[in-house]
Amino acid sequence: MLSPHQLLAASHQGFFMPKQASSIAPHVDWLMWFINAVSIFFTVLIFGLVIYFAIRYRASRNPVPAPAGHNNMLEAVWTIIPSIIVLVIFFFGFRGYMEMSVQPVAAHQVRVIGFKWGWTFEYRHPVDGTPIKLDRLILPEGEPVQFIMESTDVIHSLFIPSMRMKKDVVPGRFNKFWVQPTRANEVNPYLLPTDEEKAAAWAAAYDVYCTEYCGTKHSKMLTKALVLPPDQYRAALIIEGNIFEKDGQPLPLEIVGETLYTRRGCNQCHSIDGKSGIGPTWKDLFGAQRQFTDGTSAVADENYIKESILYPGRKIVAPYGNVMASYLGQLNDREIGALIEYMKSVSAKHQTLGGPQSNAD
Ligand code: HEC
Ligand SMILES: [Cu+2]
């Protein structure tokens, strides 16, 4: 068992806010503390004076009130000093805002896609430039990263508290933000052998949230940002770039499908244990008869599933709503094939003869 002190040291928690982990964080914190200090100072001053005056000039001691006059000096002082303070706050706020808004010329690029209810972070493969889609962030230490953010449904907001970075993710437009991480995580999960150790290392990475209330599972839009030294960052992307293989060996398609099921957020709405969620369960889906809201029906085969993924609005399974966003252009045929194999693997009506399907082609 860790002591509370060790837990605090292992977490990213600072005194009030998580420890600073980006180049902008000291500016944000400085201004926040300055505003806090000014607020506390004036709160104490004003309440102190109110109490003091209430006692000092109480009616019993001063039965005949003196006429309240006008004091030009006093008026000038309490106009000019607050104006100067407000201008100082404006100056530092504006400077920080400009620094956050002006995009660095050379930066790593990450496309951020917010959806109900998860995140997809799209990278480019460091060697061949092909897209890599992850549900967690990997960031290089000491190098600027630009986020190009969009939403497939409603407004979300990407927040990395340790980096003091937060920006809305809005449907129908791109929002940009950039960040330069300053503190690499101590443990790199990609260098660890077992899944448990990897999971623990990811758990110790920086927290990422959605901070714009976006519906039922808004609070489940949690993920992690892992900061690695640049060479390890590159190596991690190369490993992640190939979900179809592990250690150079092709993986069975249903295993790839299972990875996509969690990594691409299908699990937020579809269970595999028979419980219905926002969407129908995938248990025994393959080969089953589907009833649609328009009264028609069909058998769930490969074509139907592919159509449901690319054009979810065409056939709405009763009694569900049309809430699934299209994955057109987001999942390629090979990935959809893997998802279908995964659905088959959790469906009793489907038995593949001759063992699991390999994707070695
Ligand atoms: C926001 C919730 C949500 C997410 C995320 C989601 N779906 Fe759906 N999905 C639904 C709902 C609701 C339905 C039923 C209504 C319809 O047919 O559009 C559905 C229907 C389906 C169907 C037809 C199922 C059936 O029972 O006939 C398939 C196949 C499917 N989704 C695949 C996927 C895949 C693959 C992913 C991830 C890449 C995914 N969905 C992500 C909500 C979601
Ligand atoms: Cu959200």
mmCIF file of C-alpha atoms and ligand atoms in Angstrom:
data_model
loop_
_atom_site.group_PDB
_atom_site.id
_atom_site.type_symbol
_atom_site.label_atom_id
_atom_site.label_comp_id
_atom_site.label_asym_id
_atom_site.label_seq_id
_atom_site.Cartn_x
_atom_site.Cartn_y
_atom_site.Cartn_z
ATOM 1 C CA MET A 1 0.000 0.000 0.000
ATOM 2 C CA LEU A 2 1.177 3.467 -0.857
ATOM 3 C CA SER A 3 1.045 6.104 1.844
ATOM 4 C CA PRO A 4 -0.995 9.233 1.081
ATOM 5 C CA HIS A 5 2.271 11.096 0.713
ATOM 6 C CA GLN A 6 3.594 8.622 -1.857
ATOM 7 C CA LEU A 7 0.289 8.711 -3.714
ATOM 8 C CA LEU A 8 0.460 12.468 -3.970
ATOM 9 C CA ALA A 9 4.048 12.313 -5.171
ATOM 10 C CA ALA A 10 3.180 9.670 -7.786
ATOM 11 C CA SER A 11 0.174 11.591 -9.064
ATOM 12 C CA HIS A 12 0.489 14.793 -10.989
ATOM 13 C CA GLN A 13 -1.246 16.732 -8.294
ATOM 14 C CA GLY A 14 0.386 19.942 -7.165
ATOM 15 C CA PHE A 15 -0.804 22.084 -4.261
ATOM 16 C CA PHE A 16 -4.070 23.248 -5.870
ATOM 17 C CA MET A 17 -3.739 22.303 -9.500
ATOM 18 C CA PRO A 18 -1.946 19.416 -11.193
ATOM 19 C CA LYS A 19 1.790 19.976 -11.618
ATOM 20 C CA GLN A 20 2.673 22.094 -14.620
ATOM 21 C CA ALA A 21 3.515 20.046 -17.691
ATOM 22 C CA SER A 22 3.544 22.486 -20.605
ATOM 23 C CA SER A 23 5.355 25.634 -21.646
ATOM 24 C CA ILE A 24 2.215 27.752 -21.215
ATOM 25 C CA ALA A 25 1.338 26.412 -17.760
ATOM 26 C CA PRO A 26 3.581 28.817 -15.757
ATOM 27 C CA HIS A 27 1.935 31.834 -17.479
ATOM 28 C CA VAL A 28 -1.567 30.556 -16.778
ATOM 29 C CA ASP A 29 -0.758 29.800 -13.156
ATOM 30 C CA TRP A 30 1.035 33.073 -12.587
ATOM 31 C CA LEU A 31 -1.979 35.048 -13.781
ATOM 32 C CA MET A 32 -4.399 32.889 -11.837
ATOM 33 C CA TRP A 33 -2.446 33.408 -8.619
ATOM 34 C CA PHE A 34 -2.127 37.131 -9.311
ATOM 35 C CA ILE A 35 -5.897 37.457 -9.751
ATOM 36 C CA ASN A 36 -6.470 35.334 -6.645
ATOM 37 C CA ALA A 37 -4.037 37.454 -4.625
ATOM 38 C CA VAL A 38 -5.670 40.710 -5.771
ATOM 39 C CA SER A 39 -9.128 39.303 -4.979
ATOM 40 C CA ILE A 40 -8.089 38.105 -1.529
ATOM 41 C CA PHE A 41 -6.333 41.386 -0.743
ATOM 42 C CA PHE A 42 -9.375 43.505 -1.626
ATOM 43 C CA THR A 43 -11.826 41.112 0.003
ATOM 44 C CA VAL A 44 -9.926 41.360 3.278
ATOM 45 C CA LEU A 45 -9.469 45.131 2.925
ATOM 46 C CA ILE A 46 -13.118 45.873 2.114
ATOM 47 C CA PHE A 47 -14.636 43.557 4.695
ATOM 48 C CA GLY A 48 -12.100 44.752 7.274
ATOM 49 C CA LEU A 49 -13.082 48.369 6.672
ATOM 50 C CA VAL A 50 -16.815 47.572 6.671
ATOM 51 C CA ILE A 51 -16.504 45.907 10.073
ATOM 52 C CA TYR A 52 -14.202 48.591 11.435
ATOM 53 C CA PHE A 53 -16.451 51.454 10.280
ATOM 54 C CA ALA A 54 -19.571 49.693 11.562
ATOM 55 C CA ILE A 55 -18.046 49.588 15.029
ATOM 56 C CA ARG A 56 -16.188 52.886 14.963
ATOM 57 C CA TYR A 57 -19.127 54.962 13.644
ATOM 58 C CA ARG A 58 -21.965 53.070 15.298
ATOM 59 C CA ALA A 59 -25.123 55.063 16.092
ATOM 60 C CA SER A 60 -24.816 54.795 19.868
ATOM 61 C CA ARG A 61 -21.434 56.458 19.761
ATOM 62 C CA ASN A 62 -22.358 59.031 17.103
ATOM 63 C CA PRO A 63 -26.001 59.977 17.718
ATOM 64 C CA VAL A 64 -25.787 62.911 15.294
ATOM 65 C CA PRO A 65 -24.375 61.762 11.913
ATOM 66 C CA ALA A 66 -21.897 64.095 10.245
ATOM 67 C CA PRO A 67 -22.927 65.104 6.711
ATOM 68 C CA ALA A 68 -21.215 62.852 4.125
ATOM 69 C CA GLY A 69 -19.226 65.023 1.743
ATOM 70 C CA HIS A 70 -17.396 64.485 -1.469
ATOM 71 C CA ASN A 71 -13.667 63.784 -1.677
ATOM 72 C CA ASN A 72 -12.043 64.202 -5.083
ATOM 73 C CA MET A 73 -8.748 62.684 -3.958
ATOM 74 C CA LEU A 74 -10.469 59.517 -2.701
ATOM 75 C CA GLU A 75 -12.536 59.222 -5.898
ATOM 76 C CA ALA A 76 -9.415 59.504 -8.046
ATOM 77 C CA VAL A 77 -7.482 56.931 -6.017
ATOM 78 C CA TRP A 78 -10.176 54.267 -6.140
ATOM 79 C CA THR A 79 -10.677 54.799 -9.843
ATOM 80 C CA ILE A 80 -7.056 54.889 -10.931
ATOM 81 C CA ILE A 81 -5.643 52.012 -8.848
ATOM 82 C CA PRO A 82 -8.283 49.448 -9.923
ATOM 83 C CA SER A 83 -7.874 50.591 -13.547
ATOM 84 C CA ILE A 84 -4.145 49.914 -13.354
ATOM 85 C CA ILE A 85 -4.754 46.480 -11.803
ATOM 86 C CA VAL A 86 -7.292 45.602 -14.481
ATOM 87 C CA LEU A 87 -4.860 46.710 -17.183
ATOM 88 C CA VAL A 88 -2.113 44.516 -15.705
ATOM 89 C CA ILE A 89 -4.507 41.550 -15.733
ATOM 90 C CA PHE A 90 -5.499 42.378 -19.295
ATOM 91 C CA PHE A 91 -1.877 42.684 -20.398
ATOM 92 C CA PHE A 92 -0.808 39.301 -19.045
ATOM 93 C CA GLY A 93 -4.053 37.651 -20.099
ATOM 94 C CA PHE A 94 -3.732 38.979 -23.621
ATOM 95 C CA ARG A 95 -0.081 38.010 -23.852
ATOM 96 C CA GLY A 96 -0.878 34.440 -22.766
ATOM 97 C CA TYR A 97 -3.876 34.312 -25.090
ATOM 98 C CA MET A 98 -1.746 35.409 -28.029
ATOM 99 C CA GLU A 99 0.884 32.847 -27.190
ATOM 100 C CA MET A 100 -1.767 30.128 -27.107
ATOM 101 C CA SER A 101 -3.458 31.311 -30.308
ATOM 102 C CA VAL A 102 -0.516 31.922 -32.607
ATOM 103 C CA GLN A 103 0.256 28.515 -34.040
ATOM 104 C CA PRO A 104 3.918 27.483 -34.199
ATOM 105 C CA VAL A 105 5.247 27.258 -37.745
ATOM 106 C CA ALA A 106 6.753 23.798 -37.306
ATOM 107 C CA ALA A 107 4.817 21.429 -35.094
ATOM 108 C CA HIS A 108 3.622 17.861 -34.883
ATOM 109 C CA GLN A 109 0.025 17.639 -35.988
ATOM 110 C CA VAL A 110 -2.719 15.675 -34.302
ATOM 111 C CA ARG A 111 -6.281 15.642 -35.605
ATOM 112 C CA VAL A 112 -8.739 15.442 -32.761
ATOM 113 C CA ILE A 113 -12.207 14.025 -33.374
ATOM 114 C CA GLY A 114 -14.630 14.332 -30.480
ATOM 115 C CA PHE A 115 -17.724 12.156 -30.602
ATOM 116 C CA LYS A 116 -20.415 10.860 -28.296
ATOM 117 C CA TRP A 117 -18.634 9.650 -26.169
ATOM 118 C CA GLY A 118 -14.970 9.424 -26.789
ATOM 119 C CA TRP A 119 -11.969 10.814 -28.589
ATOM 120 C CA THR A 120 -10.098 9.795 -31.685
ATOM 121 C CA PHE A 121 -6.620 11.216 -32.104
ATOM 122 C CA GLU A 122 -5.287 10.877 -35.590
ATOM 123 C CA TYR A 123 -1.541 10.876 -36.157
ATOM 124 C CA ARG A 124 0.590 10.326 -39.198
ATOM 125 C CA HIS A 125 2.870 7.350 -39.315
ATOM 126 C CA PRO A 126 6.433 8.688 -38.857
ATOM 127 C CA VAL A 127 7.732 6.545 -41.720
ATOM 128 C CA ASP A 128 5.044 6.277 -44.406
ATOM 129 C CA GLY A 129 2.623 9.055 -43.407
ATOM 130 C CA THR A 130 -0.445 6.794 -43.224
ATOM 131 C CA PRO A 131 -3.054 7.780 -40.624
ATOM 132 C CA ILE A 132 -2.892 6.216 -37.168
ATOM 133 C CA LYS A 133 -5.963 6.543 -34.984
ATOM 134 C CA LEU A 134 -5.697 6.256 -31.228
ATOM 135 C CA ASP A 135 -8.061 6.815 -28.329
ATOM 136 C CA ARG A 136 -5.258 8.210 -26.167
ATOM 137 C CA LEU A 137 -2.746 10.977 -26.743
ATOM 138 C CA ILE A 138 0.960 10.425 -27.141
ATOM 139 C CA LEU A 139 3.005 13.633 -27.086
ATOM 140 C CA PRO A 140 6.698 14.374 -27.561
ATOM 141 C CA GLU A 141 8.508 16.113 -24.712
ATOM 142 C CA GLY A 142 9.863 19.568 -25.561
ATOM 143 C CA GLU A 143 8.340 19.768 -29.047
ATOM 144 C CA PRO A 144 5.262 21.752 -30.100
ATOM 145 C CA VAL A 145 2.142 19.789 -31.029
ATOM 146 C CA GLN A 146 -0.767 21.302 -32.902
ATOM 147 C CA PHE A 147 -4.281 19.970 -32.423
ATOM 148 C CA ILE A 148 -6.773 20.368 -35.252
ATOM 149 C CA MET A 149 -10.079 19.585 -33.653
ATOM 150 C CA GLU A 150 -13.551 18.765 -34.886
ATOM 151 C CA SER A 151 -16.665 17.019 -33.633
ATOM 152 C CA THR A 152 -18.880 14.499 -35.402
ATOM 153 C CA ASP A 153 -21.953 15.370 -33.331
ATOM 154 C CA VAL A 154 -22.292 17.922 -30.542
ATOM 155 C CA ILE A 155 -19.944 20.378 -28.824
ATOM 156 C CA HIS A 156 -17.216 18.743 -26.762
ATOM 157 C CA SER A 157 -14.195 20.355 -25.168
ATOM 158 C CA LEU A 158 -10.711 18.947 -24.865
ATOM 159 C CA PHE A 159 -9.062 19.627 -21.510
ATOM 160 C CA ILE A 160 -5.612 18.558 -20.334
ATOM 161 C CA PRO A 161 -5.406 20.048 -16.827
ATOM 162 C CA SER A 162 -1.650 19.510 -16.313
ATOM 163 C CA MET A 163 -0.973 21.379 -19.527
ATOM 164 C CA ARG A 164 -3.540 24.107 -18.732
ATOM 165 C CA MET A 165 -4.937 23.513 -22.166
ATOM 166 C CA LYS A 166 -8.645 23.575 -22.945
ATOM 167 C CA LYS A 167 -10.527 24.266 -26.135
ATOM 168 C CA ASP A 168 -14.009 23.561 -27.452
ATOM 169 C CA VAL A 169 -14.437 20.935 -30.148
ATOM 170 C CA VAL A 170 -17.276 22.102 -32.353
ATOM 171 C CA PRO A 171 -19.195 20.313 -35.137
ATOM 172 C CA GLY A 172 -18.875 21.901 -38.562
ATOM 173 C CA ARG A 173 -15.671 23.808 -37.951
ATOM 174 C CA PHE A 174 -12.046 23.257 -37.073
ATOM 175 C CA ASN A 175 -10.684 24.625 -33.829
ATOM 176 C CA LYS A 176 -6.969 24.733 -33.290
ATOM 177 C CA PHE A 177 -4.762 24.660 -30.288
ATOM 178 C CA TRP A 178 -1.154 23.902 -29.593
ATOM 179 C CA VAL A 179 0.841 22.765 -26.649
ATOM 180 C CA GLN A 180 4.468 22.070 -25.822
ATOM 181 C CA PRO A 181 4.775 19.387 -23.150
ATOM 182 C CA THR A 182 7.638 19.939 -20.733
ATOM 183 C CA ARG A 183 7.625 16.859 -18.531
ATOM 184 C CA ALA A 184 7.857 13.325 -19.897
ATOM 185 C CA ASN A 185 6.039 10.620 -17.964
ATOM 186 C CA GLU A 186 8.400 8.550 -15.871
ATOM 187 C CA VAL A 187 7.397 5.180 -17.276
ATOM 188 C CA ASN A 188 7.008 4.380 -20.960
ATOM 189 C CA PRO A 189 4.373 1.628 -21.346
ATOM 190 C CA TYR A 190 5.780 0.685 -24.742
ATOM 191 C CA LEU A 191 8.975 -0.533 -23.069
ATOM 192 C CA LEU A 192 7.153 -2.792 -20.609
ATOM 193 C CA PRO A 193 6.499 -6.488 -21.221
ATOM 194 C CA THR A 194 3.135 -7.294 -19.610
ATOM 195 C CA ASP A 195 -0.331 -5.869 -20.182
ATOM 196 C CA GLU A 196 -0.742 -5.131 -16.449
ATOM 197 C CA GLU A 197 2.447 -3.072 -16.378
ATOM 198 C CA LYS A 198 1.434 -1.265 -19.550
ATOM 199 C CA ALA A 199 -1.974 -0.456 -18.053
ATOM 200 C CA ALA A 200 -0.357 0.861 -14.865
ATOM 201 C CA ALA A 201 2.002 3.058 -16.867
ATOM 202 C CA TRP A 202 -0.907 4.459 -18.869
ATOM 203 C CA ALA A 203 -2.841 5.081 -15.660
ATOM 204 C CA ALA A 204 0.068 7.228 -14.458
ATOM 205 C CA ALA A 205 -0.018 9.402 -17.615
ATOM 206 C CA TYR A 206 -1.717 12.826 -17.677
ATOM 207 C CA ASP A 207 -5.514 13.064 -17.485
ATOM 208 C CA VAL A 208 -7.587 14.264 -20.417
ATOM 209 C CA TYR A 209 -11.264 15.191 -20.092
ATOM 210 C CA CYS A 210 -14.244 16.494 -21.987
ATOM 211 C CA THR A 211 -15.348 19.699 -20.268
ATOM 212 C CA GLU A 212 -18.475 20.494 -22.235
ATOM 213 C CA TYR A 213 -21.563 18.640 -21.096
ATOM 214 C CA CYS A 214 -22.413 16.499 -24.123
ATOM 215 C CA GLY A 215 -25.001 13.964 -23.004
ATOM 216 C CA THR A 216 -25.451 10.693 -21.104
ATOM 217 C CA LYS A 217 -21.843 9.510 -20.997
ATOM 218 C CA HIS A 218 -20.121 12.883 -20.932
ATOM 219 C CA SER A 219 -18.348 11.850 -17.737
ATOM 220 C CA LYS A 220 -16.933 8.776 -19.514
ATOM 221 C CA MET A 221 -15.030 10.896 -22.027
ATOM 222 C CA LEU A 222 -11.862 10.386 -20.053
ATOM 223 C CA THR A 223 -8.568 9.466 -21.581
ATOM 224 C CA LYS A 224 -4.836 9.891 -21.076
ATOM 225 C CA ALA A 225 -1.971 11.887 -22.530
ATOM 226 C CA LEU A 226 1.394 10.164 -22.432
ATOM 227 C CA VAL A 227 4.469 12.360 -22.839
ATOM 228 C CA LEU A 228 7.617 10.635 -24.085
ATOM 229 C CA PRO A 229 11.064 11.797 -25.182
ATOM 230 C CA PRO A 230 10.941 12.452 -28.969
ATOM 231 C CA ASP A 231 12.698 9.235 -30.053
ATOM 232 C CA GLN A 232 10.440 7.079 -27.858
ATOM 233 C CA TYR A 233 7.428 9.051 -29.111
ATOM 234 C CA ARG A 234 8.320 8.132 -32.665
ATOM 235 C CA ALA A 235 8.871 4.493 -31.756
ATOM 236 C CA ALA A 236 5.502 4.374 -29.950
ATOM 237 C CA LEU A 237 3.697 5.722 -33.017
ATOM 238 C CA ILE A 238 5.356 3.098 -35.201
ATOM 239 C CA ILE A 239 4.137 0.360 -32.821
ATOM 240 C CA GLU A 240 0.610 1.837 -32.723
ATOM 241 C CA GLY A 241 0.608 2.296 -36.480
ATOM 242 C CA ASN A 242 0.097 -1.372 -37.028
ATOM 243 C CA ILE A 243 -2.952 -2.738 -35.239
ATOM 244 C CA PHE A 244 -3.020 -5.698 -37.606
ATOM 245 C CA GLU A 245 0.259 -7.060 -36.276
ATOM 246 C CA LYS A 246 1.960 -7.670 -32.978
ATOM 247 C CA ASP A 247 5.725 -8.208 -32.754
ATOM 248 C CA GLY A 248 5.833 -8.655 -36.526
ATOM 249 C CA GLN A 249 3.172 -11.421 -36.535
ATOM 250 C CA PRO A 250 -0.278 -10.898 -38.107
ATOM 251 C CA LEU A 251 -3.073 -10.949 -35.530
ATOM 252 C CA PRO A 252 -6.379 -12.787 -35.958
ATOM 253 C CA LEU A 253 -8.991 -10.404 -37.375
ATOM 254 C CA GLU A 254 -11.340 -10.697 -34.394
ATOM 255 C CA ILE A 255 -8.531 -9.546 -32.117
ATOM 256 C CA VAL A 256 -7.981 -6.535 -34.375
ATOM 257 C CA GLY A 257 -11.753 -5.979 -34.328
ATOM 258 C CA GLU A 258 -11.780 -6.090 -30.541
ATOM 259 C CA THR A 259 -9.043 -3.442 -30.442
ATOM 260 C CA LEU A 260 -11.089 -1.232 -32.770
ATOM 261 C CA TYR A 261 -14.229 -1.852 -30.703
ATOM 262 C CA THR A 262 -12.648 -0.192 -27.664
ATOM 263 C CA ARG A 263 -10.223 2.140 -29.362
ATOM 264 C CA ARG A 264 -12.823 3.684 -31.647
ATOM 265 C CA GLY A 265 -15.433 3.990 -28.928
ATOM 266 C CA CYS A 266 -18.064 1.517 -30.207
ATOM 267 C CA ASN A 267 -18.080 0.146 -26.642
ATOM 268 C CA GLN A 268 -19.615 3.402 -25.394
ATOM 269 C CA CYS A 269 -22.933 2.428 -27.004
ATOM 270 C CA HIS A 270 -22.682 -1.282 -27.904
ATOM 271 C CA SER A 271 -22.140 -4.019 -25.329
ATOM 272 C CA ILE A 272 -21.004 -7.557 -26.075
ATOM 273 C CA ASP A 273 -22.708 -9.119 -23.051
ATOM 274 C CA GLY A 274 -26.306 -8.865 -24.276
ATOM 275 C CA LYS A 275 -27.210 -5.699 -22.352
ATOM 276 C CA SER A 276 -28.672 -3.007 -24.512
ATOM 277 C CA GLY A 277 -27.149 0.455 -24.112
ATOM 278 C CA ILE A 278 -27.463 3.565 -26.222
ATOM 279 C CA GLY A 279 -27.295 1.122 -29.127
ATOM 280 C CA PRO A 280 -28.122 -2.603 -29.515
ATOM 281 C CA THR A 281 -25.737 -5.213 -28.109
ATOM 282 C CA TRP A 282 -23.386 -6.995 -30.478
ATOM 283 C CA LYS A 283 -23.929 -10.303 -28.710
ATOM 284 C CA ASP A 284 -25.564 -12.673 -31.194
ATOM 285 C CA LEU A 285 -26.045 -9.766 -33.631
ATOM 286 C CA PHE A 286 -24.481 -11.519 -36.577
ATOM 287 C CA GLY A 287 -27.083 -13.554 -38.468
ATOM 288 C CA ALA A 288 -29.968 -12.200 -36.371
ATOM 289 C CA GLN A 289 -33.190 -10.742 -37.746
ATOM 290 C CA ARG A 290 -33.275 -6.938 -37.363
ATOM 291 C CA GLN A 291 -36.459 -4.882 -37.081
ATOM 292 C CA PHE A 292 -36.283 -1.251 -38.196
ATOM 293 C CA THR A 293 -38.267 1.766 -37.097
ATOM 294 C CA ASP A 294 -39.840 2.078 -40.580
ATOM 295 C CA GLY A 295 -41.383 -1.394 -40.246
ATOM 296 C CA THR A 296 -38.977 -3.219 -42.552
ATOM 297 C CA SER A 297 -36.549 -5.903 -41.461
ATOM 298 C CA ALA A 298 -33.346 -7.606 -42.588
ATOM 299 C CA VAL A 299 -30.839 -10.246 -41.546
ATOM 300 C CA ALA A 300 -27.584 -8.900 -40.132
ATOM 301 C CA ASP A 301 -24.964 -10.074 -42.617
ATOM 302 C CA GLU A 302 -21.692 -8.475 -43.704
ATOM 303 C CA ASN A 303 -23.387 -6.046 -46.102
ATOM 304 C CA TYR A 304 -25.911 -4.897 -43.534
ATOM 305 C CA ILE A 305 -23.226 -4.350 -40.880
ATOM 306 C CA LYS A 306 -21.005 -2.420 -43.230
ATOM 307 C CA GLU A 307 -23.956 -0.247 -44.246
ATOM 308 C CA SER A 308 -24.851 0.303 -40.570
ATOM 309 C CA ILE A 309 -21.326 1.544 -39.881
ATOM 310 C CA LEU A 310 -21.010 3.813 -42.907
ATOM 311 C CA TYR A 311 -24.650 5.001 -43.158
ATOM 312 C CA PRO A 312 -26.179 4.446 -39.706
ATOM 313 C CA GLY A 313 -29.199 6.614 -40.554
ATOM 314 C CA ARG A 314 -30.465 4.408 -43.394
ATOM 315 C CA LYS A 315 -31.830 1.585 -41.261
ATOM 316 C CA ILE A 316 -32.614 2.475 -37.679
ATOM 317 C CA VAL A 317 -32.915 -0.542 -35.420
ATOM 318 C CA ALA A 318 -36.129 -0.359 -33.354
ATOM 319 C CA PRO A 319 -36.565 0.935 -30.708
ATOM 320 C CA TYR A 320 -33.285 2.867 -30.816
ATOM 321 C CA GLY A 321 -32.712 6.438 -31.938
ATOM 322 C CA ASN A 322 -30.666 7.711 -34.847
ATOM 323 C CA VAL A 323 -27.721 8.782 -32.678
ATOM 324 C CA MET A 324 -24.807 6.915 -34.214
ATOM 325 C CA ALA A 325 -22.510 9.102 -36.312
ATOM 326 C CA SER A 326 -21.283 7.808 -39.673
ATOM 327 C CA TYR A 327 -17.824 6.266 -39.806
ATOM 328 C CA LEU A 328 -17.537 7.002 -43.510
ATOM 329 C CA GLY A 329 -13.919 7.964 -44.153
ATOM 330 C CA GLN A 330 -13.044 7.075 -40.545
ATOM 331 C CA LEU A 331 -12.862 3.291 -40.828
ATOM 332 C CA ASN A 332 -11.409 1.633 -43.912
ATOM 333 C CA ASP A 333 -12.605 -1.643 -45.441
ATOM 334 C CA ARG A 334 -9.947 -3.690 -43.700
ATOM 335 C CA GLU A 335 -10.928 -2.243 -40.332
ATOM 336 C CA ILE A 336 -14.642 -2.793 -41.015
ATOM 337 C CA GLY A 337 -13.784 -6.374 -41.993
ATOM 338 C CA ALA A 338 -12.033 -6.839 -38.650
ATOM 339 C CA LEU A 339 -15.017 -5.392 -36.772
ATOM 340 C CA ILE A 340 -17.343 -7.795 -38.580
ATOM 341 C CA GLU A 341 -15.108 -10.733 -37.589
ATOM 342 C CA TYR A 342 -15.231 -9.521 -34.024
ATOM 343 C CA MET A 343 -19.050 -9.332 -34.114
ATOM 344 C CA LYS A 344 -19.097 -12.875 -35.495
ATOM 345 C CA SER A 345 -16.875 -14.029 -32.652
ATOM 346 C CA VAL A 346 -19.484 -12.857 -30.115
ATOM 347 C CA SER A 347 -22.435 -14.281 -32.071
ATOM 348 C CA ALA A 348 -23.663 -17.827 -31.433
ATOM 349 C CA LYS A 349 -25.226 -18.109 -34.906
ATOM 350 C CA HIS A 350 -21.853 -17.810 -36.492
ATOM 351 C CA GLN A 351 -19.173 -20.480 -36.286
ATOM 352 C CA THR A 352 -16.040 -20.144 -38.354
ATOM 353 C CA LEU A 353 -14.810 -23.575 -39.379
ATOM 354 C CA GLY A 354 -11.080 -24.139 -39.324
ATOM 355 C CA GLY A 355 -10.121 -21.821 -36.484
ATOM 356 C CA PRO A 356 -9.778 -18.073 -36.287
ATOM 357 C CA GLN A 357 -9.508 -15.933 -39.382
ATOM 358 C CA SER A 358 -6.004 -14.689 -40.004
ATOM 359 C CA ASN A 359 -5.407 -11.373 -41.707
ATOM 360 C CA ALA A 360 -2.167 -12.510 -43.308
ATOM 361 C CA ASP A 361 -2.713 -11.507 -46.906
HETATM 362 C C1 HEC B 1 -23.197 7.231 -29.783
HETATM 363 C C2 HEC B 1 -23.474 5.848 -29.669
HETATM 364 C C3 HEC B 1 -22.893 4.901 -30.729
HETATM 365 C C4 HEC B 1 -21.580 4.677 -31.055
HETATM 366 C C5 HEC B 1 -20.338 5.374 -30.487
HETATM 367 C C6 HEC B 1 -21.577 3.638 -32.031
HETATM 368 N N1 HEC B 1 -22.859 3.255 -32.320
HETATM 369 FE FE1 HEC B 1 -23.420 1.795 -33.608
HETATM 370 N N2 HEC B 1 -25.376 2.170 -33.183
HETATM 371 C C7 HEC B 1 -25.853 3.074 -32.263
HETATM 372 C C8 HEC B 1 -27.302 3.037 -32.238
HETATM 373 C C9 HEC B 1 -28.200 3.888 -31.353
HETATM 374 C C10 HEC B 1 -27.696 2.059 -33.152
HETATM 375 C C11 HEC B 1 -29.132 1.623 -33.496
HETATM 376 C C12 HEC B 1 -29.770 2.645 -34.375
HETATM 377 C C13 HEC B 1 -29.244 2.552 -35.781
HETATM 378 O O1 HEC B 1 -29.441 1.501 -36.408
HETATM 379 O O2 HEC B 1 -28.647 3.516 -36.252
HETATM 380 C C14 HEC B 1 -26.459 1.531 -33.739
HETATM 381 C C15 HEC B 1 -26.418 0.513 -34.674
HETATM 382 C C16 HEC B 1 -25.261 -0.102 -35.104
HETATM 383 C C17 HEC B 1 -25.230 -1.272 -35.944
HETATM 384 C C18 HEC B 1 -26.442 -2.058 -36.371
HETATM 385 C C19 HEC B 1 -26.728 -2.934 -35.168
HETATM 386 C C20 HEC B 1 -27.913 -3.784 -35.161
HETATM 387 O O3 HEC B 1 -28.253 -4.217 -34.042
HETATM 388 O O4 HEC B 1 -28.505 -4.073 -36.192
HETATM 389 C C21 HEC B 1 -23.922 -1.578 -36.160
HETATM 390 C C22 HEC B 1 -23.361 -2.748 -36.949
HETATM 391 C C23 HEC B 1 -23.120 -0.579 -35.483
HETATM 392 N N3 HEC B 1 -23.975 0.298 -34.845
HETATM 393 C C24 HEC B 1 -21.750 -0.539 -35.483
HETATM 394 C C25 HEC B 1 -20.981 0.399 -34.775
HETATM 395 C C26 HEC B 1 -19.532 0.442 -34.811
HETATM 396 C C27 HEC B 1 -18.648 -0.494 -35.600
HETATM 397 C C28 HEC B 1 -19.164 1.448 -33.985
HETATM 398 C C29 HEC B 1 -17.743 1.922 -33.652
HETATM 399 C C30 HEC B 1 -16.823 2.116 -34.752
HETATM 400 C C31 HEC B 1 -20.382 2.058 -33.458
HETATM 401 N N4 HEC B 1 -21.455 1.390 -33.951
HETATM 402 C C32 HEC B 1 -20.422 3.132 -32.598
HETATM 403 C C33 HEC B 1 -25.071 3.905 -31.483
HETATM 404 C C34 HEC B 1 -23.690 4.004 -31.536
HETATM 405 CU CU CU B 2 -17.942 15.484 -24.753
#
